[in-house]
Amino acid sequence: MAKSKVLIVGGTGYIGRRLVRACLDQGHPTYVLQRLEIGLDIEKLQMLLSFKRRGAYLVEGSFSDPRSLVEAVRQVDVVICAMSGVHFRSHNILMQLKLVEAIKEAGNVKRFLPSEFGIDPALMGHAIEPGRVTFNEKMEVSKAVEEAKIPFTYISANCFAGYFVGNLSQLSSLTPPKDTVYIYGDGNVKAVFLDEDDIATYAIKTIDDPRTLDKTVYLRPPENILSQRQLVEMWEKLSGRTLEKRSISAEDFLASMKGLDYAQQVGVGHFYHIFYEGCLTNFEIGEDGEEGSQLYPEVQYTRMDEYLKIYA
């Protein structure tokens, strides 16, 4: 069976660049949208050219030119969007609606993976303000996809290790604290942590898999279902250093939103749902979902004790 041709939109981004590499590694003809808005961003251009050297095809297009998107989509079988949805970088979730229109008009796409790659927004109707905007916008895109009858797969990848593991899930840095670690509640609520390269590997495996058609694939590799305290213990064992642990109650954590800027408030809300509510692990996967590590046991995913070694 021939491998699907794949167009990746947002291919120079944090997850997008990993998707491009995984797509090439798994032998798919890989197309990357080269947006005309790139202008003088030399780093993005050089990244695109590095993909081209590896065998990817660069396809010019612009979200301000709907015809160019349609023409790009018509060259492939599968479209994956990895445009950013985090407010402290760039928040472009609703721009996908233009891509949905292009896919609908082109009429040839057999699978679309929109920019999800985090908490399942379908389970977050209760999310607190202002963080709920992320989930609301993702659901708006999902609604458009399903109303257009576009075949889809949603990827719920939970916590990116780069943002949640190296810093022991602290809000204000990306590296491990040296003396004091703040613990959310009792620190025993379970979350799920993944190396971003593994997220890309799992995502690409879904695109030709009939088991994942019109479903949400939850990435829950069993050895990476951990509490914050377990992460801290891993780091203390690796570093040989015992950290002072300060617990923050849910009330105090939410009160800390006051005085923060909008992007920080969004982050606090998401951390609350993950580490106090347990929104990543407090439900069973239903008939509309699959679990990625069960579908693809051949993937040797990165365990978080191994991931943390680079920081030691």
mmCIF file of C-alpha atoms in Angstrom:
data_model
loop_
_atom_site.group_PDB
_atom_site.id
_atom_site.type_symbol
_atom_site.label_atom_id
_atom_site.label_comp_id
_atom_site.label_asym_id
_atom_site.label_seq_id
_atom_site.Cartn_x
_atom_site.Cartn_y
_atom_site.Cartn_z
ATOM 1 C CA MET A 1 0.000 0.000 0.000
ATOM 2 C CA ALA A 2 1.441 3.370 -1.063
ATOM 3 C CA LYS A 3 2.163 5.853 1.708
ATOM 4 C CA SER A 4 -0.129 8.867 1.759
ATOM 5 C CA LYS A 5 1.180 12.193 0.546
ATOM 6 C CA VAL A 6 1.110 14.632 3.456
ATOM 7 C CA LEU A 7 0.943 18.425 3.604
ATOM 8 C CA ILE A 8 2.110 19.967 6.873
ATOM 9 C CA VAL A 9 0.960 23.499 7.647
ATOM 10 C CA GLY A 10 3.000 25.237 10.334
ATOM 11 C CA GLY A 11 5.991 23.045 9.564
ATOM 12 C CA THR A 12 8.574 25.407 11.043
ATOM 13 C CA GLY A 13 6.853 25.591 14.418
ATOM 14 C CA TYR A 14 7.533 23.823 17.691
ATOM 15 C CA ILE A 15 5.526 20.685 16.893
ATOM 16 C CA GLY A 16 5.407 21.241 13.132
ATOM 17 C CA ARG A 17 9.135 20.747 12.561
ATOM 18 C CA ARG A 18 8.946 17.440 14.420
ATOM 19 C CA LEU A 19 5.985 16.338 12.329
ATOM 20 C CA VAL A 20 7.947 17.053 9.156
ATOM 21 C CA ARG A 21 10.878 14.958 10.371
ATOM 22 C CA ALA A 22 8.621 12.095 11.503
ATOM 23 C CA CYS A 23 6.754 12.172 8.203
ATOM 24 C CA LEU A 24 10.006 11.885 6.257
ATOM 25 C CA ASP A 25 11.340 9.209 8.614
ATOM 26 C CA GLN A 26 8.216 7.090 8.077
ATOM 27 C CA GLY A 27 8.571 7.291 4.304
ATOM 28 C CA HIS A 28 5.680 9.580 3.379
ATOM 29 C CA PRO A 29 5.988 11.998 0.467
ATOM 30 C CA THR A 30 6.120 15.142 2.578
ATOM 31 C CA TYR A 31 4.956 18.593 1.499
ATOM 32 C CA VAL A 32 5.468 21.671 3.671
ATOM 33 C CA LEU A 33 3.521 24.885 3.186
ATOM 34 C CA GLN A 34 5.909 27.777 2.592
ATOM 35 C CA ARG A 35 3.784 30.745 3.537
ATOM 36 C CA LEU A 36 4.376 33.875 1.521
ATOM 37 C CA GLU A 37 4.221 35.874 4.759
ATOM 38 C CA ILE A 38 7.610 34.472 5.749
ATOM 39 C CA GLY A 39 9.182 37.714 4.521
ATOM 40 C CA LEU A 40 12.721 38.134 5.862
ATOM 41 C CA ASP A 41 12.505 35.444 8.546
ATOM 42 C CA ILE A 42 15.789 33.787 7.603
ATOM 43 C CA GLU A 43 15.599 31.096 10.302
ATOM 44 C CA LYS A 44 12.265 29.813 9.015
ATOM 45 C CA LEU A 45 13.515 29.859 5.445
ATOM 46 C CA GLN A 46 16.654 27.949 6.363
ATOM 47 C CA MET A 47 14.582 25.371 8.218
ATOM 48 C CA LEU A 48 12.354 24.927 5.172
ATOM 49 C CA LEU A 49 15.423 24.484 2.972
ATOM 50 C CA SER A 50 16.792 21.893 5.399
ATOM 51 C CA PHE A 51 13.537 19.950 4.959
ATOM 52 C CA LYS A 52 13.930 20.251 1.198
ATOM 53 C CA ARG A 53 17.439 18.800 1.420
ATOM 54 C CA ARG A 54 15.958 15.816 3.229
ATOM 55 C CA GLY A 55 13.482 15.258 0.419
ATOM 56 C CA ALA A 56 10.451 17.337 1.383
ATOM 57 C CA TYR A 57 8.598 19.419 -1.197
ATOM 58 C CA LEU A 58 7.994 23.095 -0.476
ATOM 59 C CA VAL A 59 4.598 24.385 -1.585
ATOM 60 C CA GLU A 60 3.969 28.126 -1.659
ATOM 61 C CA GLY A 61 0.696 29.363 -0.251
ATOM 62 C CA SER A 62 -0.918 32.050 1.874
ATOM 63 C CA PHE A 63 -3.888 32.271 4.194
ATOM 64 C CA SER A 64 -4.678 35.575 2.506
ATOM 65 C CA ASP A 65 -4.947 33.755 -0.853
ATOM 66 C CA PRO A 66 -7.590 31.004 -0.574
ATOM 67 C CA ARG A 67 -6.872 29.749 -4.105
ATOM 68 C CA SER A 68 -3.238 29.020 -3.191
ATOM 69 C CA LEU A 69 -4.392 26.912 -0.218
ATOM 70 C CA VAL A 70 -6.752 24.914 -2.419
ATOM 71 C CA GLU A 71 -3.969 24.284 -4.925
ATOM 72 C CA ALA A 72 -1.622 23.155 -2.153
ATOM 73 C CA VAL A 73 -4.208 20.803 -0.660
ATOM 74 C CA ARG A 74 -4.965 19.209 -4.046
ATOM 75 C CA GLN A 75 -1.403 17.884 -4.240
ATOM 76 C CA VAL A 76 -1.766 15.582 -1.212
ATOM 77 C CA ASP A 77 -3.907 12.962 0.519
ATOM 78 C CA VAL A 78 -3.533 14.122 4.113
ATOM 79 C CA VAL A 79 -3.288 17.574 5.709
ATOM 80 C CA ILE A 80 -1.800 18.166 9.153
ATOM 81 C CA CYS A 81 -1.984 21.595 10.767
ATOM 82 C CA ALA A 82 0.418 22.507 13.572
ATOM 83 C CA MET A 83 -0.206 26.226 13.883
ATOM 84 C CA SER A 84 0.408 27.568 17.366
ATOM 85 C CA GLY A 85 -2.370 27.786 19.911
ATOM 86 C CA VAL A 86 -0.453 29.129 22.902
ATOM 87 C CA HIS A 87 -0.845 32.772 23.774
ATOM 88 C CA PHE A 88 2.739 33.478 24.819
ATOM 89 C CA ARG A 89 3.984 32.557 21.324
ATOM 90 C CA SER A 90 1.354 33.114 18.656
ATOM 91 C CA HIS A 91 -2.290 32.148 18.831
ATOM 92 C CA ASN A 92 -3.655 31.248 15.412
ATOM 93 C CA ILE A 93 -6.217 28.510 16.041
ATOM 94 C CA LEU A 94 -9.073 30.122 14.107
ATOM 95 C CA MET A 95 -6.904 30.682 11.033
ATOM 96 C CA GLN A 96 -7.484 26.978 10.454
ATOM 97 C CA LEU A 97 -11.023 27.762 9.366
ATOM 98 C CA LYS A 98 -9.568 29.020 6.081
ATOM 99 C CA LEU A 99 -7.707 25.735 5.730
ATOM 100 C CA VAL A 100 -10.924 23.810 6.403
ATOM 101 C CA GLU A 101 -12.608 25.755 3.595
ATOM 102 C CA ALA A 102 -9.718 24.922 1.250
ATOM 103 C CA ILE A 103 -9.907 21.214 2.130
ATOM 104 C CA LYS A 104 -13.669 21.263 1.597
ATOM 105 C CA GLU A 105 -13.309 22.908 -1.813
ATOM 106 C CA ALA A 106 -10.453 20.653 -2.920
ATOM 107 C CA GLY A 107 -12.512 17.582 -2.071
ATOM 108 C CA ASN A 108 -9.635 15.083 -2.245
ATOM 109 C CA VAL A 109 -8.303 14.902 1.314
ATOM 110 C CA LYS A 110 -8.770 11.553 3.028
ATOM 111 C CA ARG A 111 -7.614 12.696 6.476
ATOM 112 C CA PHE A 112 -7.158 16.008 8.308
ATOM 113 C CA LEU A 113 -5.325 16.425 11.609
ATOM 114 C CA PRO A 114 -6.088 19.919 12.927
ATOM 115 C CA SER A 115 -3.914 21.712 15.455
ATOM 116 C CA GLU A 116 -4.915 19.966 18.672
ATOM 117 C CA PHE A 117 -1.907 18.186 20.247
ATOM 118 C CA GLY A 118 -2.838 19.024 23.839
ATOM 119 C CA ILE A 119 -5.783 18.605 26.199
ATOM 120 C CA ASP A 120 -8.880 17.199 24.487
ATOM 121 C CA PRO A 121 -11.046 20.333 24.030
ATOM 122 C CA ALA A 122 -14.220 18.247 23.814
ATOM 123 C CA LEU A 123 -13.836 17.491 27.529
ATOM 124 C CA MET A 124 -13.223 21.093 28.577
ATOM 125 C CA GLY A 125 -16.608 22.771 28.294
ATOM 126 C CA HIS A 126 -16.302 23.649 31.986
ATOM 127 C CA ALA A 127 -12.865 25.307 31.660
ATOM 128 C CA ILE A 128 -12.329 28.550 33.539
ATOM 129 C CA GLU A 129 -11.764 31.949 31.967
ATOM 130 C CA PRO A 130 -9.713 33.128 30.250
ATOM 131 C CA GLY A 131 -8.047 29.789 29.448
ATOM 132 C CA ARG A 132 -11.222 28.329 28.000
ATOM 133 C CA VAL A 133 -10.702 30.398 24.838
ATOM 134 C CA THR A 134 -8.211 27.801 23.576
ATOM 135 C CA PHE A 135 -10.715 24.959 23.939
ATOM 136 C CA ASN A 136 -13.618 26.974 22.547
ATOM 137 C CA GLU A 137 -11.663 27.883 19.423
ATOM 138 C CA LYS A 138 -10.486 24.313 18.876
ATOM 139 C CA MET A 139 -14.086 23.143 19.167
ATOM 140 C CA GLU A 140 -15.124 25.759 16.606
ATOM 141 C CA VAL A 141 -12.585 24.266 14.198
ATOM 142 C CA SER A 142 -13.759 20.725 14.992
ATOM 143 C CA LYS A 143 -17.358 21.731 14.338
ATOM 144 C CA ALA A 144 -16.385 23.161 10.947
ATOM 145 C CA VAL A 145 -14.432 19.996 10.072
ATOM 146 C CA GLU A 146 -17.284 17.688 10.964
ATOM 147 C CA GLU A 147 -19.972 19.813 9.303
ATOM 148 C CA ALA A 148 -17.875 19.766 6.115
ATOM 149 C CA LYS A 149 -17.702 15.950 6.431
ATOM 150 C CA ILE A 150 -13.910 16.025 6.246
ATOM 151 C CA PRO A 151 -12.371 12.753 7.520
ATOM 152 C CA PHE A 152 -10.325 13.585 10.615
ATOM 153 C CA THR A 153 -8.121 12.373 13.433
ATOM 154 C CA TYR A 154 -7.657 14.463 16.574
ATOM 155 C CA ILE A 155 -4.473 13.982 18.606
ATOM 156 C CA SER A 156 -4.663 14.559 22.360
ATOM 157 C CA ALA A 157 -0.991 14.621 23.337
ATOM 158 C CA ASN A 158 -1.322 15.947 26.886
ATOM 159 C CA CYS A 159 1.755 17.664 28.430
ATOM 160 C CA PHE A 160 4.739 18.546 26.233
ATOM 161 C CA ALA A 161 7.880 17.514 28.108
ATOM 162 C CA GLY A 162 9.746 20.662 27.075
ATOM 163 C CA TYR A 163 7.251 22.817 28.945
ATOM 164 C CA PHE A 164 6.262 20.544 31.831
ATOM 165 C CA VAL A 165 9.086 18.129 32.676
ATOM 166 C CA GLY A 166 12.453 19.898 32.583
ATOM 167 C CA ASN A 167 11.061 22.553 34.936
ATOM 168 C CA LEU A 168 9.222 20.048 37.171
ATOM 169 C CA SER A 169 6.009 21.768 36.020
ATOM 170 C CA GLN A 170 6.908 25.198 37.419
ATOM 171 C CA LEU A 171 5.168 28.090 35.684
ATOM 172 C CA SER A 172 7.987 30.600 35.548
ATOM 173 C CA SER A 173 10.924 28.740 33.995
ATOM 174 C CA LEU A 174 11.894 25.904 31.673
ATOM 175 C CA THR A 175 14.725 24.428 33.747
ATOM 176 C CA PRO A 176 14.697 22.613 37.102
ATOM 177 C CA PRO A 177 14.501 24.762 40.248
ATOM 178 C CA LYS A 178 17.692 24.748 42.290
ATOM 179 C CA ASP A 179 16.289 25.071 45.811
ATOM 180 C CA THR A 180 12.491 25.252 46.056
ATOM 181 C CA VAL A 181 9.788 23.502 44.028
ATOM 182 C CA TYR A 182 6.141 24.548 44.193
ATOM 183 C CA ILE A 183 3.759 21.613 44.493
ATOM 184 C CA TYR A 184 0.179 21.899 43.233
ATOM 185 C CA GLY A 185 -2.117 20.722 46.007
ATOM 186 C CA ASP A 186 -0.792 17.424 47.362
ATOM 187 C CA GLY A 187 1.146 16.847 44.151
ATOM 188 C CA ASN A 188 -0.362 13.401 43.641
ATOM 189 C CA VAL A 189 -2.770 14.120 40.769
ATOM 190 C CA LYS A 190 -1.703 12.159 37.692
ATOM 191 C CA ALA A 191 -0.901 13.811 34.363
ATOM 192 C CA VAL A 192 0.632 12.487 31.126
ATOM 193 C CA PHE A 193 3.977 13.694 29.780
ATOM 194 C CA LEU A 194 5.447 13.133 26.304
ATOM 195 C CA ASP A 195 8.634 13.909 24.453
ATOM 196 C CA GLU A 196 7.574 16.096 21.531
ATOM 197 C CA ASP A 197 9.372 13.871 19.007
ATOM 198 C CA ASP A 198 7.281 10.928 20.231
ATOM 199 C CA ILE A 199 4.116 12.977 19.756
ATOM 200 C CA ALA A 200 5.062 13.491 16.126
ATOM 201 C CA THR A 201 5.890 9.807 15.651
ATOM 202 C CA TYR A 202 2.519 8.700 16.987
ATOM 203 C CA ALA A 203 0.640 11.367 15.002
ATOM 204 C CA ILE A 204 2.142 10.320 11.665
ATOM 205 C CA LYS A 205 1.366 6.658 12.368
ATOM 206 C CA THR A 206 -2.353 7.477 12.602
ATOM 207 C CA ILE A 207 -2.801 8.961 9.139
ATOM 208 C CA ASP A 208 -3.103 5.716 7.153
ATOM 209 C CA ASP A 209 -4.662 3.718 9.984
ATOM 210 C CA PRO A 210 -8.376 2.925 9.545
ATOM 211 C CA ARG A 211 -8.675 2.423 13.317
ATOM 212 C CA THR A 212 -8.113 6.147 13.894
ATOM 213 C CA LEU A 213 -10.522 7.489 11.263
ATOM 214 C CA ASP A 214 -12.897 10.089 12.740
ATOM 215 C CA LYS A 215 -11.555 9.442 16.237
ATOM 216 C CA THR A 216 -9.519 11.128 18.940
ATOM 217 C CA VAL A 217 -6.207 9.407 19.633
ATOM 218 C CA TYR A 218 -5.081 9.922 23.225
ATOM 219 C CA LEU A 219 -1.358 9.533 23.828
ATOM 220 C CA ARG A 220 -1.085 7.895 27.254
ATOM 221 C CA PRO A 221 2.062 5.738 27.322
ATOM 222 C CA PRO A 222 1.687 3.970 30.677
ATOM 223 C CA GLU A 223 5.143 4.698 32.113
ATOM 224 C CA ASN A 224 4.641 8.417 31.452
ATOM 225 C CA ILE A 225 1.450 8.726 33.505
ATOM 226 C CA LEU A 226 2.964 10.458 36.508
ATOM 227 C CA SER A 227 2.180 12.831 39.336
ATOM 228 C CA GLN A 228 4.130 16.032 39.903
ATOM 229 C CA ARG A 229 5.647 14.490 43.032
ATOM 230 C CA GLN A 230 6.896 11.543 40.996
ATOM 231 C CA LEU A 231 8.570 13.955 38.576
ATOM 232 C CA VAL A 232 10.227 15.762 41.480
ATOM 233 C CA GLU A 233 11.424 12.452 42.951
ATOM 234 C CA MET A 234 12.933 11.460 39.587
ATOM 235 C CA TRP A 235 14.823 14.732 39.453
ATOM 236 C CA GLU A 236 16.048 14.489 43.041
ATOM 237 C CA LYS A 237 17.376 10.985 42.349
ATOM 238 C CA LEU A 238 19.136 12.109 39.168
ATOM 239 C CA SER A 239 20.571 15.327 40.584
ATOM 240 C CA GLY A 240 21.380 14.090 44.067
ATOM 241 C CA ARG A 241 19.727 17.232 45.427
ATOM 242 C CA THR A 242 16.711 17.443 47.748
ATOM 243 C CA LEU A 243 14.405 20.353 47.029
ATOM 244 C CA GLU A 244 12.287 22.255 49.520
ATOM 245 C CA LYS A 245 8.644 21.561 48.632
ATOM 246 C CA ARG A 246 6.028 24.268 49.072
ATOM 247 C CA SER A 247 2.423 23.273 48.511
ATOM 248 C CA ILE A 248 -0.012 25.709 46.895
ATOM 249 C CA SER A 249 -3.723 25.246 47.556
ATOM 250 C CA ALA A 250 -6.171 25.409 44.660
ATOM 251 C CA GLU A 251 -7.627 28.637 46.055
ATOM 252 C CA ASP A 252 -4.242 30.318 46.327
ATOM 253 C CA PHE A 253 -3.218 29.105 42.895
ATOM 254 C CA LEU A 254 -6.303 30.584 41.230
ATOM 255 C CA ALA A 255 -5.917 33.792 43.246
ATOM 256 C CA SER A 256 -2.437 34.163 41.744
ATOM 257 C CA MET A 257 -4.070 35.094 38.428
ATOM 258 C CA LYS A 258 -4.692 38.626 39.685
ATOM 259 C CA GLY A 259 -2.164 41.019 38.254
ATOM 260 C CA LEU A 260 -0.926 38.612 35.597
ATOM 261 C CA ASP A 261 -1.109 39.427 31.908
ATOM 262 C CA TYR A 262 -3.589 37.634 29.643
ATOM 263 C CA ALA A 263 -1.206 34.923 28.402
ATOM 264 C CA GLN A 264 -0.119 34.101 31.953
ATOM 265 C CA GLN A 265 -3.738 33.882 33.110
ATOM 266 C CA VAL A 266 -4.466 31.396 30.325
ATOM 267 C CA GLY A 267 -1.498 29.317 31.492
ATOM 268 C CA VAL A 268 -2.626 29.341 35.125
ATOM 269 C CA GLY A 269 -6.062 28.114 34.082
ATOM 270 C CA HIS A 270 -4.622 25.228 32.081
ATOM 271 C CA PHE A 271 -2.262 24.239 34.916
ATOM 272 C CA TYR A 272 -5.227 24.271 37.315
ATOM 273 C CA HIS A 273 -7.175 21.790 35.197
ATOM 274 C CA ILE A 274 -4.147 19.523 34.756
ATOM 275 C CA PHE A 275 -2.687 19.470 38.272
ATOM 276 C CA TYR A 276 -5.688 20.076 40.539
ATOM 277 C CA GLU A 277 -8.566 18.647 38.538
ATOM 278 C CA GLY A 278 -6.625 15.851 36.825
ATOM 279 C CA CYS A 279 -8.284 16.543 33.476
ATOM 280 C CA LEU A 280 -5.795 14.379 31.549
ATOM 281 C CA THR A 281 -6.458 11.178 33.462
ATOM 282 C CA ASN A 282 -9.842 11.480 35.193
ATOM 283 C CA PHE A 283 -11.813 9.814 32.386
ATOM 284 C CA GLU A 284 -11.926 6.563 30.457
ATOM 285 C CA ILE A 285 -11.363 6.604 26.706
ATOM 286 C CA GLY A 286 -14.707 5.933 25.038
ATOM 287 C CA GLU A 287 -15.714 4.388 21.732
ATOM 288 C CA ASP A 288 -14.879 7.605 19.875
ATOM 289 C CA GLY A 289 -11.247 7.357 20.972
ATOM 290 C CA GLU A 290 -8.157 5.170 20.856
ATOM 291 C CA GLU A 291 -4.969 5.096 22.927
ATOM 292 C CA GLY A 292 -1.805 5.627 20.892
ATOM 293 C CA SER A 293 0.677 3.449 22.770
ATOM 294 C CA GLN A 294 -1.739 0.505 22.571
ATOM 295 C CA LEU A 295 -2.227 1.004 18.839
ATOM 296 C CA TYR A 296 1.520 1.308 18.188
ATOM 297 C CA PRO A 297 3.430 -0.742 20.789
ATOM 298 C CA GLU A 298 6.456 -0.728 18.484
ATOM 299 C CA VAL A 299 7.132 2.934 19.312
ATOM 300 C CA GLN A 300 9.924 3.070 21.887
ATOM 301 C CA TYR A 301 8.710 6.174 23.642
ATOM 302 C CA THR A 302 10.978 8.257 25.861
ATOM 303 C CA ARG A 303 10.515 7.705 29.587
ATOM 304 C CA MET A 304 10.680 10.853 31.663
ATOM 305 C CA ASP A 305 13.582 9.703 33.865
ATOM 306 C CA GLU A 306 15.582 9.393 30.639
ATOM 307 C CA TYR A 307 14.288 12.747 29.410
ATOM 308 C CA LEU A 308 15.401 14.493 32.608
ATOM 309 C CA LYS A 309 19.010 13.265 32.294
ATOM 310 C CA ILE A 310 19.869 16.071 29.861
ATOM 311 C CA TYR A 311 19.184 18.617 32.648
ATOM 312 C CA ALA A 312 21.346 16.874 35.250
#
